[in-house]
Amino acid sequence: MKNDQDGSRPRDPRHGYANPTMPEICPVLGRGVYFAVFGFARDGKRFPGGNQYSRFLKVLKSVLSGELMQRTLVVGRYVAGLPFDSPKFAALPPFFDVQSDQEADRLELRQRIDVAMKAVFPGVPASLRMICQFGLASILFHKSFLQQSLPTNQLLFATPLFSTRNEAQFEWLRRRVVCRNFQEHDPISPSGIPPHMGIMVALTDYKELMGLKKDWLLILRKLSNSTLTDQL
């Protein structure tokens, strides 16, 4: 609902898609930068201003209600600018992931994320916490892009994210940000994926697997002083 900015009365699921291939138009990165710079309103609203409901056409409520919203999730990916003719169309947003299966690593990652969230997004409402966590991951993932694209006096560079005192902490987190298509056991899964895109992703994964197997066979043949043609 347009008059439910704090997310306390959700009715339908909200889907906002990241575009890691074009960070200059990425909604998730933009939200992360906005909240890191401007913080949060005391009234819990995501953005300043009043009379939100009246600023939108009431007909949108009926158009976007019910099954129509769920059937057109793919439109969100188009709107985000994701390449519709590439497996990257199904890409997940940048997110934090452990580098091993050790429970100690998972615990340390959660603790470091909590510390970073308090530093970058102090006072974040519970309804916006996950949005800001994805925003933090996106900022770290696109850190080089931001430094190269934004002017040096940009307010973002005055936040704890770019403070030399916190450089080691955020670099540790940055190395644990991944951005890829869905893999088994990932903490999040994609939505808005049409059937043909799933086939395209599977074929791409199969091609990469065959390439790895070919490299492995080439190494074995070389070790055995034999030859292997490129037509394998």
Short mmCIF file of N, CA and C in Angstrom, two decimals, residues 89-195:
data_model
loop_
_atom_site.label_atom_id
_atom_site.label_comp_id
_atom_site.label_asym_id
_atom_site.label_seq_id
_atom_site.Cartn_x
_atom_site.Cartn_y
_atom_site.Cartn_z
N PHE A 89 20.44 -12.05 -16.37
CA PHE A 89 19.09 -11.59 -16.07
C PHE A 89 18.58 -12.22 -14.78
N ALA A 90 19.08 -13.41 -14.45
CA ALA A 90 18.65 -14.13 -13.25
C ALA A 90 19.58 -13.90 -12.07
N ALA A 91 20.48 -12.93 -12.18
CA ALA A 91 21.48 -12.72 -11.14
C ALA A 91 20.85 -12.32 -9.81
N LEU A 92 21.43 -12.82 -8.74
CA LEU A 92 21.06 -12.38 -7.40
C LEU A 92 21.74 -11.05 -7.10
N PRO A 93 21.24 -10.30 -6.14
CA PRO A 93 21.94 -9.08 -5.74
C PRO A 93 23.21 -9.45 -4.99
N PRO A 94 24.18 -8.55 -4.90
CA PRO A 94 25.33 -8.82 -4.04
C PRO A 94 24.87 -9.13 -2.62
N PHE A 95 25.43 -10.18 -2.04
CA PHE A 95 25.05 -10.56 -0.68
C PHE A 95 26.25 -11.15 0.04
N PHE A 96 26.16 -11.17 1.36
CA PHE A 96 27.25 -11.71 2.18
C PHE A 96 27.14 -13.22 2.27
N ASP A 97 28.28 -13.89 2.16
CA ASP A 97 28.30 -15.34 2.27
C ASP A 97 29.62 -15.77 2.91
N VAL A 98 29.56 -16.86 3.63
CA VAL A 98 30.75 -17.37 4.31
C VAL A 98 31.69 -18.02 3.30
N GLN A 99 32.95 -18.16 3.69
CA GLN A 99 33.94 -18.78 2.82
C GLN A 99 34.18 -20.23 3.16
N SER A 100 33.50 -20.73 4.19
CA SER A 100 33.62 -22.14 4.56
C SER A 100 32.31 -22.57 5.21
N ASP A 101 32.21 -23.85 5.51
CA ASP A 101 31.01 -24.38 6.15
C ASP A 101 31.12 -24.41 7.67
N GLN A 102 32.16 -23.82 8.21
CA GLN A 102 32.36 -23.82 9.65
C GLN A 102 31.36 -22.88 10.33
N GLU A 103 30.74 -23.36 11.39
CA GLU A 103 29.76 -22.55 12.11
C GLU A 103 30.42 -21.31 12.71
N ALA A 104 31.70 -21.44 13.10
CA ALA A 104 32.41 -20.29 13.66
C ALA A 104 32.52 -19.16 12.64
N ASP A 105 32.71 -19.52 11.37
CA ASP A 105 32.79 -18.51 10.32
C ASP A 105 31.45 -17.81 10.13
N ARG A 106 30.36 -18.58 10.20
CA ARG A 106 29.03 -17.99 10.06
C ARG A 106 28.75 -17.02 11.20
N LEU A 107 29.13 -17.41 12.41
CA LEU A 107 28.91 -16.57 13.57
C LEU A 107 29.72 -15.28 13.46
N GLU A 108 30.98 -15.40 13.05
CA GLU A 108 31.82 -14.21 12.91
C GLU A 108 31.27 -13.27 11.84
N LEU A 109 30.78 -13.83 10.74
CA LEU A 109 30.21 -13.00 9.68
C LEU A 109 28.99 -12.24 10.19
N ARG A 110 28.11 -12.93 10.90
CA ARG A 110 26.92 -12.26 11.44
C ARG A 110 27.30 -11.14 12.40
N GLN A 111 28.29 -11.39 13.24
CA GLN A 111 28.72 -10.38 14.20
C GLN A 111 29.32 -9.16 13.50
N ARG A 112 30.14 -9.41 12.50
CA ARG A 112 30.76 -8.29 11.78
C ARG A 112 29.73 -7.50 10.98
N ILE A 113 28.73 -8.19 10.43
CA ILE A 113 27.66 -7.48 9.73
C ILE A 113 26.89 -6.60 10.69
N ASP A 114 26.59 -7.11 11.89
CA ASP A 114 25.87 -6.33 12.89
C ASP A 114 26.64 -5.06 13.26
N VAL A 115 27.95 -5.20 13.47
CA VAL A 115 28.78 -4.05 13.82
C VAL A 115 28.78 -3.02 12.68
N ALA A 116 28.91 -3.52 11.46
CA ALA A 116 28.93 -2.62 10.30
C ALA A 116 27.59 -1.92 10.11
N MET A 117 26.50 -2.65 10.31
CA MET A 117 25.17 -2.06 10.15
C MET A 117 24.96 -0.93 11.16
N LYS A 118 25.40 -1.12 12.39
CA LYS A 118 25.25 -0.09 13.41
C LYS A 118 26.07 1.15 13.08
N ALA A 119 27.22 0.93 12.43
CA ALA A 119 28.08 2.06 12.09
C ALA A 119 27.58 2.83 10.88
N VAL A 120 27.10 2.09 9.87
CA VAL A 120 26.70 2.72 8.60
C VAL A 120 25.25 3.18 8.63
N PHE A 121 24.39 2.39 9.27
CA PHE A 121 22.95 2.69 9.30
C PHE A 121 22.45 2.77 10.74
N PRO A 122 22.94 3.70 11.54
CA PRO A 122 22.46 3.79 12.92
C PRO A 122 20.98 4.10 12.98
N GLY A 123 20.28 3.39 13.85
CA GLY A 123 18.85 3.63 14.01
C GLY A 123 18.00 3.06 12.90
N VAL A 124 18.52 2.10 12.14
CA VAL A 124 17.74 1.53 11.05
C VAL A 124 16.50 0.83 11.60
N PRO A 125 15.31 1.13 11.08
CA PRO A 125 14.10 0.43 11.53
C PRO A 125 14.17 -1.05 11.17
N ALA A 126 13.50 -1.86 11.95
CA ALA A 126 13.51 -3.30 11.70
C ALA A 126 12.98 -3.63 10.31
N SER A 127 12.01 -2.85 9.84
CA SER A 127 11.41 -3.12 8.53
C SER A 127 12.36 -2.82 7.37
N LEU A 128 13.43 -2.07 7.64
CA LEU A 128 14.39 -1.72 6.59
C LEU A 128 15.73 -2.41 6.75
N ARG A 129 15.86 -3.24 7.76
CA ARG A 129 17.17 -3.81 8.05
C ARG A 129 17.72 -4.64 6.89
N MET A 130 16.91 -5.53 6.34
CA MET A 130 17.40 -6.39 5.26
C MET A 130 17.68 -5.57 4.01
N ILE A 131 16.85 -4.55 3.75
CA ILE A 131 17.11 -3.68 2.60
C ILE A 131 18.48 -3.01 2.76
N CYS A 132 18.76 -2.54 3.96
CA CYS A 132 20.04 -1.87 4.20
C CYS A 132 21.21 -2.85 4.19
N GLN A 133 20.96 -4.08 4.62
CA GLN A 133 22.04 -5.08 4.56
C GLN A 133 22.42 -5.38 3.11
N PHE A 134 21.41 -5.52 2.25
CA PHE A 134 21.71 -5.69 0.82
C PHE A 134 22.36 -4.43 0.26
N GLY A 135 21.92 -3.27 0.75
CA GLY A 135 22.54 -2.02 0.31
C GLY A 135 24.00 -1.95 0.70
N LEU A 136 24.32 -2.40 1.92
CA LEU A 136 25.71 -2.43 2.37
C LEU A 136 26.55 -3.35 1.50
N ALA A 137 26.01 -4.53 1.21
CA ALA A 137 26.73 -5.47 0.35
C ALA A 137 26.96 -4.88 -1.04
N SER A 138 25.96 -4.17 -1.57
CA SER A 138 26.09 -3.57 -2.89
C SER A 138 27.14 -2.45 -2.89
N ILE A 139 27.15 -1.64 -1.84
CA ILE A 139 28.14 -0.57 -1.76
C ILE A 139 29.55 -1.14 -1.73
N LEU A 140 29.75 -2.19 -0.93
CA LEU A 140 31.07 -2.81 -0.86
C LEU A 140 31.44 -3.47 -2.18
N PHE A 141 30.47 -4.10 -2.83
CA PHE A 141 30.73 -4.78 -4.10
C PHE A 141 31.11 -3.77 -5.19
N HIS A 142 30.47 -2.61 -5.16
CA HIS A 142 30.71 -1.58 -6.18
C HIS A 142 31.59 -0.45 -5.65
N LYS A 143 32.39 -0.71 -4.65
CA LYS A 143 33.19 0.34 -4.02
C LYS A 143 34.09 1.05 -5.03
N SER A 144 34.77 0.29 -5.87
CA SER A 144 35.67 0.90 -6.86
C SER A 144 34.89 1.77 -7.84
N PHE A 145 33.72 1.28 -8.26
CA PHE A 145 32.89 2.06 -9.18
C PHE A 145 32.48 3.39 -8.54
N LEU A 146 32.08 3.35 -7.28
CA LEU A 146 31.66 4.58 -6.60
C LEU A 146 32.81 5.56 -6.48
N GLN A 147 33.99 5.07 -6.14
CA GLN A 147 35.15 5.95 -5.98
C GLN A 147 35.56 6.59 -7.30
N GLN A 148 35.37 5.86 -8.39
CA GLN A 148 35.75 6.38 -9.70
C GLN A 148 34.68 7.28 -10.31
N SER A 149 33.43 7.08 -9.92
CA SER A 149 32.32 7.77 -10.58
C SER A 149 31.84 9.01 -9.83
N LEU A 150 31.97 9.02 -8.52
CA LEU A 150 31.42 10.12 -7.73
C LEU A 150 32.50 11.17 -7.46
N PRO A 151 32.11 12.43 -7.31
CA PRO A 151 33.08 13.48 -6.97
C PRO A 151 33.65 13.25 -5.58
N THR A 152 34.84 13.75 -5.35
CA THR A 152 35.52 13.50 -4.08
C THR A 152 34.80 14.13 -2.89
N ASN A 153 33.98 15.14 -3.14
CA ASN A 153 33.25 15.79 -2.05
C ASN A 153 31.88 15.17 -1.83
N GLN A 154 31.60 14.04 -2.43
CA GLN A 154 30.32 13.37 -2.23
C GLN A 154 30.17 12.97 -0.77
N LEU A 155 28.98 13.18 -0.21
CA LEU A 155 28.76 12.92 1.21
C LEU A 155 28.98 11.46 1.58
N LEU A 156 28.83 10.56 0.63
CA LEU A 156 29.03 9.14 0.93
C LEU A 156 30.43 8.88 1.45
N PHE A 157 31.42 9.63 0.95
CA PHE A 157 32.80 9.40 1.34
C PHE A 157 33.10 9.92 2.75
N ALA A 158 32.14 10.62 3.35
CA ALA A 158 32.29 11.08 4.73
C ALA A 158 31.67 10.12 5.73
N THR A 159 31.10 9.03 5.24
CA THR A 159 30.48 8.04 6.11
C THR A 159 31.53 7.05 6.61
N PRO A 160 31.21 6.28 7.66
CA PRO A 160 32.16 5.29 8.17
C PRO A 160 32.63 4.28 7.13
N LEU A 161 31.85 4.09 6.07
CA LEU A 161 32.23 3.12 5.03
C LEU A 161 33.57 3.44 4.40
N PHE A 162 33.90 4.72 4.30
CA PHE A 162 35.12 5.12 3.60
C PHE A 162 36.14 5.74 4.55
N SER A 163 35.95 5.54 5.84
CA SER A 163 36.90 6.03 6.83
C SER A 163 38.11 5.09 6.89
N THR A 164 39.29 5.67 6.95
CA THR A 164 40.51 4.85 7.02
C THR A 164 40.55 4.03 8.30
N ARG A 165 39.89 4.50 9.34
CA ARG A 165 39.87 3.75 10.60
C ARG A 165 39.14 2.43 10.47
N ASN A 166 38.15 2.39 9.57
CA ASN A 166 37.35 1.18 9.40
C ASN A 166 37.74 0.38 8.17
N GLU A 167 38.84 0.75 7.54
CA GLU A 167 39.20 0.13 6.26
C GLU A 167 39.37 -1.38 6.37
N ALA A 168 40.06 -1.84 7.41
CA ALA A 168 40.30 -3.28 7.55
C ALA A 168 39.00 -4.04 7.78
N GLN A 169 38.11 -3.48 8.59
CA GLN A 169 36.84 -4.14 8.89
C GLN A 169 35.99 -4.29 7.63
N PHE A 170 35.87 -3.21 6.86
CA PHE A 170 35.02 -3.28 5.67
C PHE A 170 35.68 -4.07 4.55
N GLU A 171 37.00 -4.09 4.52
CA GLU A 171 37.67 -4.92 3.52
C GLU A 171 37.43 -6.40 3.81
N TRP A 172 37.40 -6.75 5.09
CA TRP A 172 37.09 -8.14 5.48
C TRP A 172 35.69 -8.51 4.99
N LEU A 173 34.75 -7.61 5.17
CA LEU A 173 33.39 -7.87 4.70
C LEU A 173 33.31 -7.88 3.18
N ARG A 174 34.02 -6.98 2.53
CA ARG A 174 33.97 -6.90 1.07
C ARG A 174 34.41 -8.21 0.42
N ARG A 175 35.39 -8.87 1.02
CA ARG A 175 35.87 -10.14 0.47
C ARG A 175 34.85 -11.25 0.63
N ARG A 176 33.82 -11.00 1.41
CA ARG A 176 32.78 -12.01 1.62
C ARG A 176 31.46 -11.62 0.94
N VAL A 177 31.53 -10.68 0.04
CA VAL A 177 30.38 -10.32 -0.79
C VAL A 177 30.47 -11.10 -2.10
N VAL A 178 29.40 -11.79 -2.43
CA VAL A 178 29.36 -12.54 -3.69
C VAL A 178 28.19 -12.01 -4.52
N CYS A 179 28.33 -12.13 -5.82
CA CYS A 179 27.27 -11.73 -6.75
C CYS A 179 27.28 -12.73 -7.90
N ARG A 180 26.23 -13.51 -8.01
CA ARG A 180 26.21 -14.61 -8.97
C ARG A 180 24.77 -15.07 -9.17
N ASN A 181 24.59 -16.03 -10.04
CA ASN A 181 23.30 -16.70 -10.14
C ASN A 181 23.15 -17.66 -8.97
N PHE A 182 21.93 -18.06 -8.73
CA PHE A 182 21.62 -18.89 -7.57
C PHE A 182 22.40 -20.21 -7.59
N GLN A 183 22.92 -20.58 -6.42
CA GLN A 183 23.55 -21.88 -6.21
C GLN A 183 22.88 -22.55 -5.02
N GLU A 184 22.95 -23.87 -5.02
CA GLU A 184 22.35 -24.63 -3.93
C GLU A 184 22.93 -24.18 -2.60
N HIS A 185 22.08 -24.04 -1.61
CA HIS A 185 22.42 -23.63 -0.25
C HIS A 185 22.64 -22.12 -0.11
N ASP A 186 22.42 -21.35 -1.18
CA ASP A 186 22.49 -19.90 -1.02
C ASP A 186 21.38 -19.43 -0.09
N PRO A 187 21.62 -18.39 0.71
CA PRO A 187 20.59 -17.93 1.66
C PRO A 187 19.41 -17.24 0.99
N ILE A 188 19.54 -16.85 -0.26
CA ILE A 188 18.44 -16.21 -0.98
C ILE A 188 18.27 -16.90 -2.33
N SER A 189 17.08 -16.75 -2.89
CA SER A 189 16.79 -17.35 -4.20
C SER A 189 16.11 -16.31 -5.08
N PRO A 190 16.22 -16.43 -6.39
CA PRO A 190 15.66 -15.41 -7.29
C PRO A 190 14.17 -15.56 -7.48
N SER A 191 13.51 -14.48 -7.82
CA SER A 191 12.11 -14.49 -8.23
C SER A 191 12.01 -13.74 -9.55
N GLY A 192 10.86 -13.88 -10.20
CA GLY A 192 10.68 -13.19 -11.47
C GLY A 192 11.50 -13.76 -12.60
N ILE A 193 11.76 -15.08 -12.56
CA ILE A 193 12.56 -15.73 -13.59
C ILE A 193 11.65 -16.50 -14.54
N PRO A 194 11.57 -16.14 -15.82
CA PRO A 194 10.75 -16.90 -16.77
C PRO A 194 11.38 -18.26 -17.06
N PRO A 195 10.58 -19.24 -17.49
CA PRO A 195 11.09 -20.60 -17.70
C PRO A 195 12.29 -20.67 -18.64
#
